[in-house]
Amino acid sequence: MATREKGSADQPTERRTTRKRAARASERAAQKQASDVARRNRELDKVTVKLIQETATEVRSEIHRGKKPDLFFPIRSLGNVSYSQKRGYFEIGKQKKTRTLTVNTVRNFAQTLRMMGLSKNLVESNDFATKRDAYYQSKNWEEAKFDEQPESDTVMDDIEAMFSVQGVSREQLRFLPDESYNGAVAGQLVVLDPDRETGEVEHIDCTRFGSGAYSIPSSVEQISFETEARFILAIETGGVFQRLQSHKFWRTASCILVSMGGVPARACRRFIRKLSDDCKLPVYAFVDCDPYGISNIYRTLKVGSGNAAHLSQFFCVPQARYLGVTPSDIRDYDLPTHPLQDVDVKRAKDALKNDPFFKTHKPWQKAIEDLLRMGVRAEQQALAKWGLNYVIEEYLPRKLAEPEKFLP
Amino acid sequence: MATREKGSADQPTERRTTRKRAARASERAAQKQASDVARRNRELDKVTVKLIQETATEVRSEIHRGKKPDLFFPIRSLGNVSYSQKRGYFEIGKQKKTRTLTVNTVRNFAQTLRMMGLSKNLVESNDFATKRDAYYQSKNWEEAKFDEQPESDTVMDDIEAMFSVQGVSREQLRFLPDESYNGAVAGQLVVLDPDRETGEVEHIDCTRFGSGAYSIPSSVEQISFETEARFILAIETGGVFQRLQSHKFWRTASCILVSMGGVPARACRRFIRKLSDDCKLPVYAFVDCDPYGISNIYRTLKVGSGNAAHLSQFFCVPQARYLGVTPSDIRDYDLPTHPLQDVDVKRAKDALKNDPFFKTHKPWQKAIEDLLRMGVRAEQQALAKWGLNYVIEEYLPRKLAEPEKFLP
């Protein structure tokens, strides 16, 4: 009797204590991870502010010495981009343009310095500005105000490119895109996001969004991750994402689903890159089999885009591999197709002829030539011909059994 | 000593018990709410299946009687739309087109019946199909397959319009849009979403997403809400949403933020409508002050769109009011502007002349005429001229103090 009482009283307590201890340990680990990220970011903030100050100080000294100060910006164009398979992304080349302070350039020069000053203020107040915010902020810069947003966008891009050479990203400068959609996430992932003011860490469990999902914020520099997933599946269309999410494909496949919504926004690419880097997870892309899906969506995700190569080192996902839909899937799965339009053919031929990424990878050249020979394209939802959930029950499991066959 | 021990041992237990009891009560309330929604949806499912069966049975009986069966569809065009201030949304009129089964129409007639059959299967298996899914499904319908997606979209729209007259929405037919972005949510709201298979209810707390947000799913029929917020703020741009979310404006203002990302997708509008109806919350729209923000984004949110009037009864938000940016804000806040383009002027004049909504509301006519006289437009981020967080610290609090002044 005594034993039984003891058992029924103590065992639950013990179990509770063990559970509590485990929860506390996990909480401590999460807090530590978040504070490591916060410390690293504070160090990066110092570097950023220091670089801004040094650049500005140099300009001032030149002026005091009676000289005309210069600023140097990498040229942002496809002609100044290189791709090395080893690095895995588009790199900006060594060509630079020089902006010297003269009577003609004084306004633009002043604007550049004001924009750098805005960045410094943002870092110091832990705030951010979108491109549009920055344009309107300038309306209070008197003579240095911008007349149109494209002007301020160019100055911002130049500053980003200038500092990117020293390893500082746009996010560290606290400049964010204006995009509304940065992608959605569901699956076996906990996002750790510390509060801007208190530092208290939110645990965002991406298995707990019902039929909805986690919407990626404009900047992901402060977040870290906990996951036991096996891979990340980056999906082109909202329709396929919603199907996989509603049927909890992430549970059976032990993975993380990311909805890119077409060409992935920068924050979406940065999120996938950070998640893959931090948690050593492979990234598989699942997009339409057409020149747009291959050479715009997948290529941008993996190696970056030509006219923003200064951002690629931070934003692209060199470890991404192409799961499908492949040209040979069209045959193997007898998919309904549409004929290639002129614009598709042009895009495919451009990729073969001019794109350093496709020129480097033989299997891609073969695949694109194959597609051009067939003269057709297929959407990822074409698999629905065989049943709405064929993609979940047949296609993805078969594909995922042989990741070594994915295109590079 | 005994008292102290009793105190320190029992009080926490009591408190724990009270807390547990409160948690259990809240959990029971949530479960009840979710199961009420589930029961209502099961009843709607029965109605939907019955309507499909009756329509199909009628067709069969006609054929057996040796007659040519007819199907009647409301005409989906601006000419067959009316707006009554009392109902508060665009209503589809009484004009109908008849599709009679003949040698010429047999394929389209068969496709319509197959599409209705697909809907019945989806309701019965608790699954869904996007427009694109449905198109590809048809590839296995032999003679009844569609050659191009626009054909299947039209048949689907016709079926939606036909059943909408009997109060059945597209979501009840289990047809979903293909859109990737259905809006994002942050703030004082718990979304209750029961699992598709187990019925277990997820509590999605929209105050706990750090700098991220809740991404609205393609269909929101199954969800319900818990909230103590005072209003819903529907925001046009991702930039402003991210600012309000990062600075937790929803906490100080006690509200729910919804990012529409331009013209709100159907699921986004349905979400706002359901939330506002279920929780009796006012909806305030915060968009750019230009003819597009006013007559496309706000008008679509509030009363629906002309060519999908059969959906308005489910999707529009007649209770929405226009917080800003108003033409008079441009003067009152001395905002930076852009000149109106020809397309803006045309859109504004069209609204005044042809749009039943604007023709009904005098204050809107005045506001649009005012804007045309000024000849300029202003973006919501123009407020950043006065400081990046002016929108949070000054503009919104001032506006929200006088909601009776909002445009209708």
Tab-separated table of N, CA, C and O in Angstrom, chain A residues 90 263 287-288 290-301 303-305 322 343-344 346-352 355 357-358 364 368:
chain	number	residue	atom	x	y	z
A	90	PHE	N	27.651	33.393	-58.670
A	90	PHE	CA	28.117	34.501	-59.496
A	90	PHE	C	28.914	35.465	-58.623
A	90	PHE	O	28.443	35.880	-57.565
A	263	VAL	N	10.067	33.279	-58.961
A	263	VAL	CA	11.467	33.610	-58.659
A	263	VAL	C	11.545	34.039	-57.196
A	263	VAL	O	10.843	34.964	-56.783
A	287	VAL	N	10.400	22.678	-59.461
A	287	VAL	CA	9.830	23.776	-60.247
A	287	VAL	C	9.258	23.249	-61.569
A	287	VAL	O	9.419	22.077	-61.896
A	288	ASP	N	8.600	24.141	-62.308
A	288	ASP	CA	8.105	23.786	-63.633
A	288	ASP	C	9.270	23.429	-64.555
A	288	ASP	O	10.347	24.014	-64.455
A	290	ASP	N	10.384	24.287	-67.553
A	290	ASP	CA	10.407	25.188	-68.698
A	290	ASP	C	11.605	26.108	-68.536
A	290	ASP	O	12.200	26.183	-67.450
A	291	PRO	N	12.002	26.784	-69.616
A	291	PRO	CA	13.203	27.614	-69.515
A	291	PRO	C	13.117	28.660	-68.399
A	291	PRO	O	14.127	29.018	-67.809
A	292	TYR	N	11.901	29.130	-68.077
A	292	TYR	CA	11.766	30.105	-66.992
A	292	TYR	C	12.053	29.449	-65.633
A	292	TYR	O	12.797	29.989	-64.814
A	293	GLY	N	11.465	28.265	-65.409
A	293	GLY	CA	11.690	27.544	-64.155
A	293	GLY	C	13.155	27.183	-63.970
A	293	GLY	O	13.708	27.274	-62.877
A	294	ILE	N	13.784	26.778	-65.068
A	294	ILE	CA	15.178	26.339	-64.993
A	294	ILE	C	16.127	27.524	-64.914
A	294	ILE	O	16.931	27.634	-63.997
A	295	SER	N	16.009	28.439	-65.890
A	295	SER	CA	17.074	29.440	-65.986
A	295	SER	C	16.754	30.702	-65.188
A	295	SER	O	17.657	31.472	-64.884
A	296	ASN	N	15.508	30.941	-64.818
A	296	ASN	CA	15.240	32.092	-63.966
A	296	ASN	C	15.093	31.675	-62.504
A	296	ASN	O	15.851	32.121	-61.643
A	297	ILE	N	14.140	30.794	-62.230
A	297	ILE	CA	13.879	30.465	-60.828
A	297	ILE	C	15.045	29.674	-60.211
A	297	ILE	O	15.654	30.097	-59.237
A	298	TYR	N	15.380	28.528	-60.822
A	298	TYR	CA	16.411	27.672	-60.221
A	298	TYR	C	17.788	28.329	-60.255
A	298	TYR	O	18.519	28.332	-59.264
A	299	ARG	N	18.136	28.894	-61.406
A	299	ARG	CA	19.462	29.506	-61.550
A	299	ARG	C	19.636	30.659	-60.540
A	299	ARG	O	20.670	30.812	-59.916
A	300	THR	N	18.567	31.483	-60.377
A	300	THR	CA	18.639	32.598	-59.433
A	300	THR	C	18.784	32.081	-58.005
A	300	THR	O	19.577	32.606	-57.221
A	301	LEU	N	18.022	31.037	-57.675
A	301	LEU	CA	18.139	30.454	-56.335
A	301	LEU	C	19.561	29.956	-56.080
A	301	LEU	O	20.140	30.203	-55.035
A	303	VAL	N	22.718	30.311	-58.000
A	303	VAL	CA	23.958	31.066	-58.202
A	303	VAL	C	23.778	32.581	-58.180
A	303	VAL	O	24.752	33.318	-58.250
A	304	GLY	N	22.529	33.055	-58.104
A	304	GLY	CA	22.304	34.502	-58.060
A	304	GLY	C	21.894	35.037	-59.417
A	304	GLY	O	21.705	34.273	-60.361
A	305	SER	N	21.760	36.358	-59.496
A	305	SER	CA	21.381	36.946	-60.779
A	305	SER	C	22.472	37.883	-61.243
A	305	SER	O	23.224	38.442	-60.435
A	322	TYR	N	18.617	20.216	-58.444
A	322	TYR	CA	17.358	20.285	-59.184
A	322	TYR	C	16.667	18.924	-59.188
A	322	TYR	O	17.071	18.008	-59.904
A	343	VAL	N	9.490	32.886	-76.863
A	343	VAL	CA	10.209	33.463	-75.727
A	343	VAL	C	10.910	32.361	-74.927
A	343	VAL	O	12.015	32.563	-74.398
A	344	ASP	N	10.298	31.165	-74.861
A	344	ASP	CA	10.932	30.037	-74.162
A	344	ASP	C	12.194	29.589	-74.901
A	344	ASP	O	13.238	29.347	-74.282
A	346	LYS	N	14.023	31.303	-76.974
A	346	LYS	CA	15.046	32.337	-76.863
A	346	LYS	C	15.759	32.236	-75.508
A	346	LYS	O	16.983	32.284	-75.423
A	347	ARG	N	14.956	32.088	-74.460
A	347	ARG	CA	15.515	32.006	-73.108
A	347	ARG	C	16.442	30.791	-72.980
A	347	ARG	O	17.520	30.877	-72.401
A	348	ALA	N	16.016	29.659	-73.525
A	348	ALA	CA	16.817	28.430	-73.446
A	348	ALA	C	18.125	28.587	-74.225
A	348	ALA	O	19.198	28.205	-73.742
A	349	LYS	N	18.041	29.172	-75.409
A	349	LYS	CA	19.260	29.344	-76.219
A	349	LYS	C	20.215	30.349	-75.580
A	349	LYS	O	21.427	30.156	-75.604
A	350	ASP	N	19.648	31.405	-75.011
A	350	ASP	CA	20.459	32.374	-74.262
A	350	ASP	C	21.222	31.679	-73.133
A	350	ASP	O	22.405	31.938	-72.912
A	351	ALA	N	20.504	30.832	-72.402
A	351	ALA	CA	21.118	30.129	-71.271
A	351	ALA	C	22.309	29.302	-71.758
A	351	ALA	O	23.392	29.327	-71.160
A	352	LEU	N	22.125	28.578	-72.869
A	352	LEU	CA	23.197	27.717	-73.396
A	352	LEU	C	24.380	28.542	-73.873
A	352	LEU	O	25.532	28.148	-73.710
A	355	ASP	N	25.075	32.010	-70.476
A	355	ASP	CA	25.013	31.928	-69.020
A	355	ASP	C	26.167	31.108	-68.466
A	355	ASP	O	26.277	29.912	-68.735
A	357	PHE	N	26.720	29.805	-65.745
A	357	PHE	CA	26.351	28.630	-64.951
A	357	PHE	C	26.080	27.424	-65.845
A	357	PHE	O	26.663	26.353	-65.665
A	358	PHE	N	25.206	27.609	-66.833
A	358	PHE	CA	24.850	26.476	-67.691
A	358	PHE	C	26.030	26.056	-68.576
A	358	PHE	O	26.175	24.890	-68.908
A	364	TRP	N	23.370	19.981	-67.573
A	364	TRP	CA	22.355	20.991	-67.840
A	364	TRP	C	22.251	21.291	-69.327
A	364	TRP	O	21.169	21.496	-69.865
A	368	ILE	N	18.787	20.909	-71.359
A	368	ILE	CA	18.144	22.024	-72.074
A	368	ILE	C	18.033	21.704	-73.565
A	368	ILE	O	17.011	21.982	-74.201
